[in-house]
Coordinates of C-alpha atoms and ligand atoms in Angstrom, one line a residue:
M1305 CA -138.5 35.7 -58.8
A1306 CA -136.2 35.8 -55.8
L1307 CA -133.1 38.2 -55.8
V1308 CA -130.1 36.5 -57.2
T1309 CA -126.3 37.2 -56.4
L1310 CA -123.8 39.3 -58.4
K1311 CA -121.9 36.2 -59.1
E1312 CA -124.8 34.5 -60.5
V1313 CA -125.5 37.2 -63.3
L1314 CA -121.8 37.7 -64.0
E1315 CA -121.6 34.0 -64.8
T1316 CA -124.4 34.7 -67.4
A1317 CA -122.3 37.7 -68.8
E1318 CA -119.3 35.8 -68.9
R1319 CA -120.9 33.2 -71.0
T1320 CA -122.5 35.5 -73.3
N1321 CA -119.6 38.1 -73.6
T1322 CA -121.8 41.0 -72.4
A1323 CA -122.0 43.3 -69.3
I1324 CA -124.7 43.5 -66.8
P1325 CA -126.0 46.9 -66.0
G1326 CA -125.6 48.5 -62.5
F1327 CA -128.1 51.2 -62.1
N1328 CA -128.0 53.4 -59.0
I1329 CA -131.7 54.0 -57.4
D1330 CA -132.5 57.0 -55.3
N1331 CA -136.2 56.8 -54.7
I1332 CA -139.2 54.3 -55.7
E1333 CA -139.9 55.6 -59.0
I1334 CA -136.5 55.1 -60.6
P1335 CA -136.2 51.4 -59.9
E1336 CA -139.7 50.9 -61.2
A1337 CA -138.6 52.7 -64.4
I1338 CA -135.6 50.4 -64.8
M1339 CA -137.3 47.3 -64.1
E1340 CA -139.7 48.2 -66.9
A1341 CA -136.9 48.6 -69.3
A1342 CA -134.9 45.5 -67.9
E1343 CA -138.0 43.2 -68.3
A1344 CA -138.6 44.8 -71.9
E1345 CA -135.1 43.9 -72.9
N1346 CA -135.2 40.6 -71.1
C1347 CA -132.0 41.4 -69.2
P1348 CA -130.6 40.5 -65.7
V1349 CA -130.1 43.9 -63.8
I1350 CA -128.2 45.2 -60.6
L1351 CA -130.2 47.6 -58.7
T1352 CA -127.6 49.5 -56.7
I1353 CA -128.0 51.5 -53.7
G1354 CA -125.3 53.9 -53.0
Q1355 CA -123.9 56.1 -50.4
G1356 CA -126.0 59.0 -51.5
A1357 CA -129.2 57.2 -51.2
I1358 CA -128.0 55.8 -47.8
Q1359 CA -127.1 59.1 -46.4
A1360 CA -130.6 60.4 -47.5
G1361 CA -132.9 57.6 -46.4
G1362 CA -130.8 55.1 -44.6
L1363 CA -131.5 51.3 -45.3
R1364 CA -135.1 51.7 -44.3
H1365 CA -136.9 51.6 -47.3
L1366 CA -135.2 50.9 -50.6
P1367 CA -133.9 47.4 -49.8
D1368 CA -137.7 46.6 -49.4
V1369 CA -138.6 48.3 -52.7
V1370 CA -135.9 46.3 -54.5
R1371 CA -136.9 43.0 -53.0
R1372 CA -140.6 43.3 -53.9
L1373 CA -139.6 44.6 -57.5
A1374 CA -137.6 41.3 -57.6
E1375 CA -140.3 38.9 -56.4
S1376 CA -142.6 40.0 -59.3
S1377 CA -139.9 40.3 -61.8
T1378 CA -139.5 38.1 -64.9
V1379 CA -135.7 38.9 -65.0
P1380 CA -133.0 38.2 -62.3
V1381 CA -132.4 41.1 -60.0
V1382 CA -129.3 41.8 -57.8
M1383 CA -129.6 44.2 -54.9
H1384 CA -126.2 45.6 -54.6
L1385 CA -124.3 48.1 -52.2
D1386 CA -122.3 50.6 -54.0
H1387 CA -119.0 52.0 -52.8
G1388 CA -119.5 50.6 -49.5
V1389 CA -117.3 52.5 -46.9
S1390 CA -116.8 50.2 -44.0
Y1391 CA -117.1 46.7 -42.9
E1392 CA -119.9 47.7 -40.5
Q1393 CA -121.9 49.1 -43.5
T1394 CA -121.4 46.0 -45.3
I1395 CA -122.5 43.8 -42.3
A1396 CA -125.7 46.2 -42.1
C1397 CA -126.5 45.4 -45.8
L1398 CA -126.2 41.7 -45.1
R1399 CA -128.9 42.0 -42.4
A1400 CA -131.0 44.1 -44.8
G1401 CA -131.3 41.3 -47.4
F1402 CA -128.7 42.7 -50.0
T1403 CA -127.4 40.0 -52.4
S1404 CA -124.4 41.8 -53.2
V1405 CA -121.9 44.3 -51.5
M1406 CA -119.0 46.4 -52.7
Y1407 CA -116.5 47.2 -50.4
D1408 CA -114.3 50.0 -51.6
G1409 CA -111.1 50.2 -50.0
S1410 CA -109.4 51.8 -53.0
H1411 CA -108.6 55.1 -51.4
H1412 CA -106.9 53.3 -48.6
P1413 CA -103.2 52.0 -48.5
F1414 CA -103.0 48.4 -50.2
A1415 CA -102.5 46.4 -47.0
E1416 CA -105.5 48.0 -45.4
N1417 CA -107.5 47.4 -48.5
V1418 CA -106.5 43.7 -48.6
R1419 CA -107.2 43.4 -44.9
E1420 CA -110.7 45.0 -45.0
S1421 CA -111.8 43.3 -48.2
T1422 CA -110.7 39.9 -46.9
A1423 CA -112.9 40.6 -43.9
V1424 CA -115.9 41.7 -46.0
V1425 CA -115.5 38.5 -48.2
R1426 CA -115.4 36.4 -45.4
A1427 CA -118.6 37.6 -43.7
A1428 CA -120.4 38.0 -47.0
H1429 CA -119.6 34.7 -48.4
A1430 CA -120.8 33.1 -44.9
V1431 CA -124.4 34.0 -46.0
G1432 CA -124.2 33.4 -49.5
V1433 CA -123.6 37.2 -50.7
S1434 CA -121.3 38.2 -53.5
V1435 CA -118.5 40.9 -52.9
E1436 CA -117.1 43.4 -55.4
C1437 CA -113.8 45.0 -54.5
E1438 CA -111.9 48.0 -55.9
L1439 CA -108.3 48.7 -57.0
G1440 CA -107.4 52.0 -58.7
A1441 CA -109.4 54.8 -56.9
I1442 CA -112.0 56.0 -59.5
S1443 CA -111.9 59.7 -59.2
G1444 CA -114.4 62.3 -59.7
V1445 CA -115.0 64.3 -62.8
E1446 CA -112.7 67.1 -62.1
D1447 CA -109.4 65.2 -62.2
G1448 CA -111.2 61.9 -63.8
I1449 CA -109.9 61.5 -67.4
S1450 CA -106.2 62.3 -67.2
H1451 CA -103.9 59.4 -67.4
S1452 CA -101.7 61.2 -65.3
G1453 CA -104.1 61.0 -62.4
A1454 CA -104.1 58.5 -59.5
N1455 CA -106.8 56.3 -60.9
L1456 CA -104.8 53.9 -63.0
V1457 CA -104.9 50.6 -61.4
D1458 CA -101.4 49.1 -60.7
L1459 CA -100.9 45.6 -62.2
D1460 CA -98.7 44.2 -59.6
E1461 CA -101.3 45.4 -57.0
V1462 CA -103.9 43.4 -58.9
R1463 CA -101.8 40.2 -59.0
R1464 CA -101.1 40.4 -55.3
F1465 CA -104.9 41.3 -54.4
I1466 CA -106.5 38.5 -56.3
E1467 CA -103.9 36.1 -54.9
V1468 CA -105.4 36.5 -51.3
V1469 CA -108.9 38.2 -51.8
D1470 CA -111.5 35.9 -53.0
C1471 CA -114.1 38.3 -54.1
D1472 CA -116.5 37.8 -56.8
A1473 CA -115.9 41.1 -59.0
L1474 CA -113.2 43.7 -59.3
A1475 CA -113.6 47.3 -60.1
V1476 CA -110.5 48.7 -61.9
G1477 CA -109.5 52.3 -62.6
I1478 CA -108.5 52.6 -66.2
G1479 CA -109.0 56.2 -66.5
N1480 CA -112.7 56.0 -66.2
A1481 CA -114.5 58.6 -63.8
H1482 CA -117.5 59.4 -61.8
G1483 CA -119.9 62.1 -63.3
I1484 CA -120.1 63.4 -66.8
Y1485 CA -117.0 63.3 -68.7
K1486 CA -115.2 66.4 -70.1
G1487 CA -114.7 65.6 -73.7
T1488 CA -114.1 62.0 -74.7
P1489 CA -112.9 59.5 -71.9
N1490 CA -109.3 58.3 -72.2
L1491 CA -109.7 54.7 -71.1
D1492 CA -106.6 52.6 -71.0
F1493 CA -107.6 49.4 -72.7
D1494 CA -103.8 47.8 -72.7
R1495 CA -104.3 48.1 -69.0
L1496 CA -107.7 46.7 -68.7
A1497 CA -106.5 43.5 -71.0
A1498 CA -103.4 42.9 -68.7
C1499 CA -105.6 42.9 -65.9
R1500 CA -107.7 40.1 -67.4
R1501 CA -104.6 38.3 -68.3
L1502 CA -103.6 37.9 -64.5
G1503 CA -106.9 35.8 -64.2
T1504 CA -109.0 38.3 -62.3
P1505 CA -112.5 37.8 -61.4
P1506 CA -115.1 39.5 -63.6
L1507 CA -114.0 43.1 -64.0
V1508 CA -116.5 46.0 -63.1
L1509 CA -116.3 49.4 -65.0
H1510 CA -117.5 52.4 -62.8
G1511 CA -118.4 55.9 -64.2
G1512 CA -120.4 54.3 -67.1
S1513 CA -122.3 57.6 -67.7
G1514 CA -121.2 59.2 -71.0
I1515 CA -118.7 56.5 -72.2
P1516 CA -119.5 56.0 -75.8
A1517 CA -120.6 52.9 -77.3
D1518 CA -117.6 52.0 -79.2
M1519 CA -115.7 51.9 -76.0
I1520 CA -118.2 50.0 -74.0
Q1521 CA -118.1 47.2 -76.7
R1522 CA -114.2 47.3 -76.6
A1523 CA -114.3 47.3 -72.8
I1524 CA -116.7 44.4 -72.7
S1525 CA -114.6 42.4 -75.5
L1526 CA -111.6 42.9 -73.0
G1527 CA -113.4 41.4 -69.9
I1528 CA -115.8 44.0 -68.3
R1529 CA -118.9 42.3 -67.2
K1530 CA -120.7 45.0 -64.9
I1531 CA -121.0 48.8 -65.9
N1532 CA -122.4 51.1 -63.2
V1533 CA -124.5 54.1 -64.5
A1534 CA -125.7 56.7 -62.0
T1535 CA -125.3 60.2 -63.1
E1536 CA -127.2 59.8 -66.4
V1537 CA -130.2 57.9 -64.6
R1538 CA -130.4 60.9 -62.3
L1539 CA -130.3 63.3 -65.2
A1540 CA -132.9 61.7 -66.8
F1541 CA -135.3 61.5 -64.0
L1542 CA -134.6 65.2 -63.3
E1543 CA -135.1 66.3 -66.9
G1544 CA -138.4 64.2 -66.9
L1545 CA -139.4 66.6 -63.9
E1546 CA -138.2 69.6 -65.6
A1547 CA -140.0 69.1 -68.7
S1548 CA -143.3 68.9 -66.5
V1549 CA -143.0 72.4 -64.8
G1550 CA -146.3 73.7 -64.6
C1551 CA -148.0 70.4 -64.7
R1552 CA -150.2 69.9 -61.6
D1553 CA -151.0 66.3 -62.1
I1554 CA -148.5 64.3 -59.7
Y1555 CA -148.9 61.1 -61.7
A1556 CA -148.4 62.8 -65.1
V1557 CA -145.1 64.2 -63.7
Y1558 CA -143.7 61.1 -62.1
G1559 CA -144.7 59.4 -65.4
A1560 CA -142.7 61.6 -67.5
A1561 CA -139.8 61.3 -65.3
K1562 CA -140.0 57.4 -65.2
S1563 CA -140.5 57.3 -69.2
R1564 CA -136.9 59.0 -69.3
V1565 CA -135.4 56.6 -67.0
T1566 CA -136.8 53.6 -68.8
E1567 CA -135.8 55.0 -72.1
L1568 CA -132.2 55.7 -71.1
A1569 CA -132.1 52.1 -69.4
R1570 CA -133.2 50.5 -72.4
T1571 CA -130.3 52.2 -74.6
K1572 CA -127.7 51.2 -71.8
I1573 CA -128.8 47.4 -71.5
R1574 CA -128.9 47.1 -75.6
M1575 CA -125.2 48.7 -75.5
F1576 CA -123.9 46.6 -72.8
Q1577 CA -125.7 43.4 -74.1
N1578 CA -124.1 44.2 -77.7
K1579 CA -127.5 44.8 -79.3
G1580 CA -126.4 47.8 -81.1
Ligands
LIG3097 O1 -120.8 53.8 -58.8 C1 -121.3 54.5 -59.4 C2 -120.9 54.5 -60.9 O2 -119.7 54.4 -60.8 C3 -121.6 55.4 -61.5 O3 -120.8 56.5 -62.3 O4 -122.2 58.5 -62.1 O5 -120.5 58.4 -63.9 O6 -122.4 57.0 -64.1 P1 -121.6 57.5 -63.2
LIG3098 ZN1 -118.6 53.9 -58.8

């Protein structure tokens, strides 16, 4: 099947009151392992290329890998740019065949975020590509889970942003953080519910690694339709490699790492699809 847009899979999520997983991919084996999980669970999937992967390999190989995996897939696949850093980078991704781009202007002053996000939406929509924007910068694990941090989205900014920026998905900071949480995450569900009441597009939860199942269910019930997972995917792959130390069969080594990723991805998919 051909690649689909983020907008399309989020419509499915909205209809079924579920969330679609956005898994970061860093090599060829990880997306292969994720596709095995997505097909086994019969769930659409967002294969996400982030800044680390772009710094390591540019846009030379991974977009081709994703496109080919999608072509032979039995489930819808989105090729998505994570935390896009500039208008120029999103344009490069449009050229590389992405079907969804995130422009993350959350670290910029509000007016600049609005201006850049508007420009990205205009360019991406002109070629049928979806756009995710962000409000309320999602911090790293160091200062991520404190509610006194700067990553709580401002409701007035949400209201003003969606009035002028026609994005297809909106990532919001509600106490979530990238990396592994120190202790239980402290998510502001009231704020999430208030965002949704403002009539936002489908909401996105970043920092999905390590958020307990009950919190995931609650977030989905309040309008989260896409959940990003990166750290746990990388750790699963690395743990698979570490478990094979001493093995001299490269296929067995990669096979072990891929199995860990498939297992992790199946667990997350089931959680996000409310399958227990
Ligand atoms: O954009 C990527 C995600 O928000 C992943 O966060 O590494 O905490 O799973 P994570
Ligand atoms: Zn993120």
